[in-house]
Coordinates of C-alpha atoms in Angstrom, one line a residue:
M228 CA -17.5 -26.5 -9.2
P229 CA -17.6 -23.6 -11.6
L230 CA -15.5 -20.5 -10.6
G231 CA -17.4 -18.2 -8.4
L232 CA -20.3 -20.4 -7.3
G233 CA -20.8 -20.4 -3.6
R234 CA -18.3 -17.6 -3.0
R235 CA -18.7 -15.9 0.3
K236 CA -18.1 -12.2 1.0
K237 CA -16.9 -12.2 4.6
A238 CA -13.4 -11.1 5.5
P239 CA -12.3 -7.7 6.9
P240 CA -9.9 -5.5 4.9
L241 CA -6.2 -6.4 4.6
V242 CA -5.1 -3.3 6.5
E243 CA -7.0 -1.8 9.4
N244 CA -8.1 1.8 8.7
E245 CA -8.0 3.1 12.2
E246 CA -8.4 6.7 11.1
A247 CA -11.6 6.0 9.3
E248 CA -14.6 8.2 10.0
P249 CA -17.1 7.1 12.7
G250 CA -19.4 4.4 11.4
R251 CA -16.7 2.4 9.5
G252 CA -17.7 -0.5 11.6
G253 CA -15.2 -2.7 13.4
L254 CA -12.1 -1.0 12.1
G255 CA -9.2 -0.6 14.4
E256 CA -10.5 -2.8 17.2
E257 CA -7.8 -5.5 17.0
E258 CA -4.6 -5.1 18.9
P259 CA -1.4 -5.9 17.0
G260 CA 0.4 -9.1 17.8
P261 CA 4.0 -9.5 19.1
L262 CA 7.0 -9.3 16.8
V263 CA 8.4 -12.8 16.2
G264 CA 11.0 -14.3 14.0
G265 CA 10.7 -16.7 11.1
G266 CA 6.9 -16.6 11.1
V267 CA 6.5 -18.8 14.1
G268 CA 3.2 -19.0 15.8
R269 CA 0.3 -16.5 15.9
P270 CA -0.9 -14.3 18.8
Q271 CA -3.6 -15.5 21.1
M272 CA -6.8 -13.5 20.6
G273 CA -7.6 -11.1 23.4
L274 CA -4.0 -10.9 24.8
P275 CA -2.1 -7.6 24.5
P276 CA 1.2 -7.6 22.7
P277 CA 4.2 -8.1 25.0
P278 CA 6.1 -5.1 26.3
P279 CA 8.8 -3.7 24.0
A280 CA 11.5 -4.9 26.3
L281 CA 10.5 -8.5 25.5
R282 CA 10.4 -8.1 21.7
P283 CA 13.5 -8.9 19.5
R284 CA 15.7 -5.9 19.2
L285 CA 15.4 -4.8 15.5
V286 CA 16.7 -1.3 15.1
F287 CA 16.2 0.7 11.9
H288 CA 17.7 4.1 11.0
T289 CA 15.4 6.8 9.6
Q290 CA 15.5 10.4 8.4
L291 CA 12.8 12.9 7.3
A292 CA 12.9 12.9 3.5
H293 CA 13.2 16.7 3.2
G294 CA 16.2 16.7 5.6
S295 CA 16.9 15.9 9.3
P296 CA 19.3 14.2 11.7
T297 CA 19.3 10.4 11.7
G298 CA 16.9 8.8 14.1
R299 CA 16.6 5.2 15.5
I300 CA 13.4 3.4 15.7
E301 CA 12.4 -0.1 17.0
G302 CA 9.6 -2.0 18.7
F303 CA 6.9 -1.6 15.9
T304 CA 4.7 -4.4 14.6
N305 CA 2.7 -2.8 11.8
V306 CA 2.8 0.2 9.5
K307 CA 0.7 2.4 11.8
E308 CA 3.1 1.8 14.7
L309 CA 6.0 2.5 12.4
Y310 CA 4.7 5.9 11.6
G311 CA 4.1 6.5 15.3
K312 CA 7.7 5.6 16.1
I313 CA 9.0 7.9 13.4
A314 CA 6.8 10.8 14.6
E315 CA 8.0 10.2 18.2
A316 CA 11.7 10.2 17.0
F317 CA 11.3 13.6 15.3
R318 CA 8.7 15.0 17.7
L319 CA 6.0 15.3 15.1
P320 CA 2.2 14.5 15.2
T321 CA 1.8 11.0 13.8
A322 CA -0.8 12.3 11.3
E323 CA 2.0 14.4 9.6
V324 CA 3.7 11.2 8.2
M325 CA 2.3 10.5 4.8
F326 CA 4.4 7.5 3.6
C327 CA 8.0 6.2 3.6
T328 CA 10.5 5.2 1.0
L329 CA 13.4 2.8 1.4
N330 CA 17.0 3.9 0.7
T331 CA 16.1 7.2 -1.1
H332 CA 14.8 10.5 0.1
K333 CA 13.1 11.1 -3.3
V334 CA 9.4 10.5 -4.1
D335 CA 10.2 7.2 -5.9
M336 CA 7.3 4.9 -6.1
D337 CA 9.5 1.9 -6.9
K338 CA 11.1 2.3 -3.4
L339 CA 7.8 2.8 -1.5
L340 CA 7.6 1.1 1.8
G341 CA 4.9 -1.5 1.7
G342 CA 4.5 -4.5 4.0
Q343 CA 8.2 -5.5 4.0
I344 CA 11.4 -3.8 5.1
G345 CA 14.9 -5.2 4.5
L346 CA 16.8 -5.6 7.8
E347 CA 19.5 -3.2 6.5
D348 CA 17.2 -0.7 4.7
F349 CA 17.2 3.0 5.6
I350 CA 13.8 4.5 6.0
F351 CA 13.0 8.0 4.7
A352 CA 9.7 9.5 6.0
H353 CA 7.8 11.9 3.8
V354 CA 5.7 14.4 5.8
K355 CA 2.9 16.7 4.8
G356 CA 3.8 19.8 2.8
Q357 CA 1.8 22.2 0.7
R358 CA -2.0 21.8 0.5
K359 CA -3.8 22.5 -2.8
E360 CA -7.3 22.4 -4.3
V361 CA -7.6 21.6 -8.0
E362 CA -10.6 21.6 -10.3
V363 CA -10.5 18.8 -12.9
F364 CA -12.7 18.5 -16.0
K365 CA -13.3 14.8 -16.7
S366 CA -13.1 14.7 -20.4
E367 CA -12.4 11.0 -20.6
D368 CA -13.6 8.0 -18.6
A369 CA -10.1 7.2 -17.4
L370 CA -8.2 9.9 -15.6
G371 CA -4.9 8.1 -15.8
L372 CA -4.3 7.8 -12.1
T373 CA -3.0 4.7 -10.2
I374 CA -3.8 4.9 -6.5
T375 CA -2.1 3.3 -3.5
D376 CA -2.3 3.9 0.2
N377 CA 0.0 4.0 3.2
G378 CA -1.6 1.3 5.3
A379 CA -2.8 3.8 7.9
G380 CA -5.6 5.8 6.3
Y381 CA -4.0 7.9 3.6
A382 CA -4.5 7.3 -0.1
F383 CA -2.2 8.9 -2.6
I384 CA -1.2 9.0 -6.2
K385 CA 1.4 6.4 -7.2
R386 CA 1.4 6.8 -11.0
I387 CA 0.2 9.3 -13.6
K388 CA -0.3 7.9 -17.1
E389 CA 1.5 9.9 -19.8
G390 CA -0.9 11.8 -22.0
S391 CA -3.8 11.3 -19.6
V392 CA -6.3 13.9 -18.3
I393 CA -4.3 14.3 -15.0
D394 CA -1.0 14.4 -16.9
H395 CA -2.0 17.7 -18.4
I396 CA -2.6 19.3 -15.0
H397 CA 0.9 20.0 -13.9
V398 CA 0.0 21.0 -10.3
I399 CA -1.0 17.4 -9.6
S400 CA 2.0 15.1 -8.9
V401 CA 3.0 11.6 -7.9
G402 CA 3.0 11.4 -4.1
D403 CA 0.1 13.8 -3.6
M404 CA -2.3 12.6 -0.9
I405 CA -6.0 12.7 -1.9
E406 CA -7.7 14.3 1.0
A407 CA -11.2 14.8 -0.5
I408 CA -13.2 14.6 -3.7
N409 CA -15.9 17.2 -4.1
G410 CA -15.7 18.0 -0.4
Q411 CA -16.1 14.3 0.6
S412 CA -13.3 13.4 3.1
L413 CA -11.3 10.3 2.1
L414 CA -9.2 10.1 5.3
G415 CA -9.4 6.5 6.4
C416 CA -10.3 5.1 2.9
R417 CA -8.4 2.4 1.2
H418 CA -6.9 2.8 -2.3
Y419 CA -9.6 0.7 -4.0
E420 CA -12.3 2.8 -2.5
V421 CA -10.7 6.0 -3.8
A422 CA -10.1 4.5 -7.2
R423 CA -13.7 3.5 -7.4
L424 CA -15.0 7.0 -6.5
L425 CA -12.8 8.5 -9.2
K426 CA -14.0 6.0 -11.8
E427 CA -17.6 6.7 -10.9
L428 CA -17.4 10.4 -11.4
P429 CA -19.5 11.4 -14.4
R430 CA -17.7 12.2 -17.7
G431 CA -18.1 15.7 -19.0
R432 CA -18.2 17.3 -15.6
T433 CA -15.8 19.2 -13.4
F434 CA -14.9 17.9 -10.0
T435 CA -12.6 19.2 -7.2
L436 CA -9.6 17.4 -5.7
K437 CA -8.2 18.5 -2.3
L438 CA -4.6 17.3 -2.2
T439 CA -1.5 17.5 0.1
E440 CA 1.9 17.1 -1.4
P441 CA 4.9 15.7 0.5
R442 CA 7.3 18.3 1.8
K443 CA 10.2 18.5 -0.6
A444 CA 13.9 18.9 0.0
F445 CA 15.6 21.6 -2.1
D446 CA 16.9 19.2 -4.7
M447 CA 13.4 17.8 -5.3
I448 CA 11.7 21.2 -5.9
S449 CA 10.0 21.3 -9.4
Q450 CA 10.3 17.6 -9.9
R451 CA 7.2 15.8 -11.2
S452 CA 7.7 12.1 -11.5
A453 CA 5.3 9.9 -13.5
G454 CA 5.7 7.2 -10.9
G455 CA 7.0 3.7 -11.1
R456 CA 7.2 2.1 -14.5
P457 CA 4.8 -0.9 -15.1
G458 CA 6.7 -4.1 -14.6
S459 CA 9.5 -2.5 -12.7
G460 CA 8.9 -4.8 -9.9
P461 CA 8.1 -4.5 -6.2
Q462 CA 10.6 -3.1 -3.7
L463 CA 10.9 -5.9 -1.1
G464 CA 14.1 -4.8 0.7
T465 CA 17.8 -4.9 0.1
G466 CA 18.9 -6.4 3.5
R467 CA 19.8 -10.0 4.3
G468 CA 16.2 -10.6 5.3
T469 CA 12.9 -8.7 5.6
L470 CA 10.7 -7.6 8.4
R471 CA 7.1 -8.3 7.2
L472 CA 4.5 -6.0 8.7
R473 CA 1.0 -7.4 9.1
S474 CA -2.3 -5.7 10.0
R475 CA -3.5 -8.9 11.7
G476 CA -1.1 -11.1 13.7
P477 CA 2.5 -10.6 14.4
A478 CA 5.2 -9.1 12.3
T479 CA 7.7 -11.7 11.2
V480 CA 11.4 -11.8 10.2
E481 CA 11.5 -13.7 6.9
D482 CA 14.0 -14.6 4.2
L483 CA 13.9 -12.5 1.0
P484 CA 11.2 -13.7 -1.5
S485 CA 12.2 -16.4 -3.9
A486 CA 12.5 -15.6 -7.6
F487 CA 9.1 -17.3 -8.1
E488 CA 7.4 -15.2 -5.4
E489 CA 9.0 -12.0 -6.5
K490 CA 7.9 -12.5 -10.1
A491 CA 4.4 -13.6 -9.1
I492 CA 4.0 -10.6 -6.8
E493 CA 5.0 -8.3 -9.7
K494 CA 2.5 -9.9 -12.1
V495 CA -0.4 -9.8 -9.6
D496 CA 0.4 -6.2 -8.8
D497 CA 0.2 -5.4 -12.5
L498 CA -3.2 -7.1 -12.5
L499 CA -4.4 -5.0 -9.6
E500 CA -3.5 -1.9 -11.5
S501 CA -5.1 -3.1 -14.7
Y502 CA -8.4 -4.2 -13.1
M503 CA -8.7 -1.8 -10.1
G504 CA -6.5 1.2 -10.7
I505 CA -4.4 0.5 -7.6
R506 CA -0.9 -0.8 -6.9
D507 CA -0.2 -2.6 -3.6
T508 CA 2.8 -5.0 -3.3
E509 CA 1.7 -6.2 0.2
L510 CA -1.8 -7.1 -1.1
A511 CA -0.2 -8.8 -4.1
A512 CA 2.2 -10.7 -1.8
T513 CA -0.8 -11.8 0.3
M514 CA -2.6 -13.1 -2.7
V515 CA 0.4 -15.0 -3.9
E516 CA 0.8 -16.5 -0.5
L517 CA -2.9 -17.6 -0.5
G518 CA -2.7 -19.0 -4.0
K519 CA 0.6 -20.7 -4.4
D520 CA -0.6 -24.0 -2.9
K521 CA -4.1 -24.0 -4.3
R522 CA -5.0 -26.7 -6.8
N523 CA -7.5 -24.7 -8.9
P524 CA -9.0 -21.3 -9.4
D525 CA -12.1 -22.1 -7.2
E526 CA -9.9 -22.9 -4.2
L527 CA -8.1 -19.6 -4.8
A528 CA -11.5 -17.7 -5.1
E529 CA -12.6 -19.2 -1.8
A530 CA -9.4 -18.3 0.0
L531 CA -9.6 -14.7 -1.3
D532 CA -13.2 -14.4 -0.2
E533 CA -12.3 -15.7 3.2
R534 CA -9.3 -13.4 3.7
L535 CA -10.0 -10.4 1.5
G536 CA -13.7 -10.4 1.0
D537 CA -14.2 -6.7 1.1
F538 CA -12.3 -6.3 -2.2
A539 CA -15.1 -8.3 -4.0
F540 CA -12.7 -9.4 -6.7
P541 CA -14.5 -10.3 -10.0
D542 CA -14.2 -13.9 -11.2
E543 CA -12.2 -12.9 -14.3
F544 CA -9.6 -11.2 -12.1
V545 CA -9.3 -14.2 -9.8
F546 CA -8.8 -16.4 -12.9
D547 CA -6.0 -14.1 -14.2
V548 CA -4.3 -14.1 -10.8
W549 CA -4.4 -17.9 -10.8
G550 CA -2.8 -17.9 -14.2
A551 CA -0.1 -15.4 -13.2
I552 CA 0.9 -17.5 -10.2
G553 CA 0.9 -20.6 -12.3
D554 CA 3.1 -18.9 -15.0
A555 CA 5.6 -17.7 -12.3
K556 CA 5.8 -21.2 -10.9
V557 CA 6.9 -22.7 -14.1
G558 CA 9.2 -19.8 -15.1
R559 CA 7.0 -18.3 -17.8
Y560 CA 7.9 -14.7 -17.0

């Protein structure tokens, strides 16, 4: 069967956008599953998660990135619950938590917390700081932005391409959350939706970005990182194992990714940036997981449509993903 024939658009998004505006049908309706070890089993539909006392005791240490005492958090099964636990530990509204980095308080996109946390990783939470509104003249089709999101309704800037339109606007920085474009709220939107809106803005016109930057510690003031370097690789934890957070089903304690999986995830993440203007190691890891046992690109296309149909990946992208996974399998790095 030729690639793309008979492909179905079906599945819900990879991450629940529970903070989406009313009308984003069906989002946030599924309860998280219980925390289990080693990927064993799946939760029964319709049953609530077990009480925290019955979950394995995995305790993580955390601080606010701009400075705070050390807190202890446990009992979360997905990213949104993690933010809730951090907010509870520091007596903050959950909505104040923008994103987390692992083992550094700096806005380092190579250390961004995605879907996996090393069991010995230290979590730094970045909270909302200064708000700003910026007018941007779109002089070129490409703005030079790579977008990611926090898995809980906030999209933010992960990379700024050197020499690009945005690179010349020094008030815009890596880590800034994109709250609105031309007055249209983006709270609850996924990274690919924000990237598409930016791409569709007409060239030769001015538009307005409403941004919120993460609150900075004293030693980070005046820093303006260009974000992670292409090909620098995903941050999948430094502990002896990883806790993998999922939007659907239980969180699982897993071994560190194999060399093949790590390289394949890196290559697929690069393709996501090239085709869609986003970076998302958890999405890339899910695609590698779906594709590593498939016999041909058509089987991969069907699996992606079934699981990640809302992304509507083009056929040429799916073919390149298939090739990237195949290259990683045979060691062509």
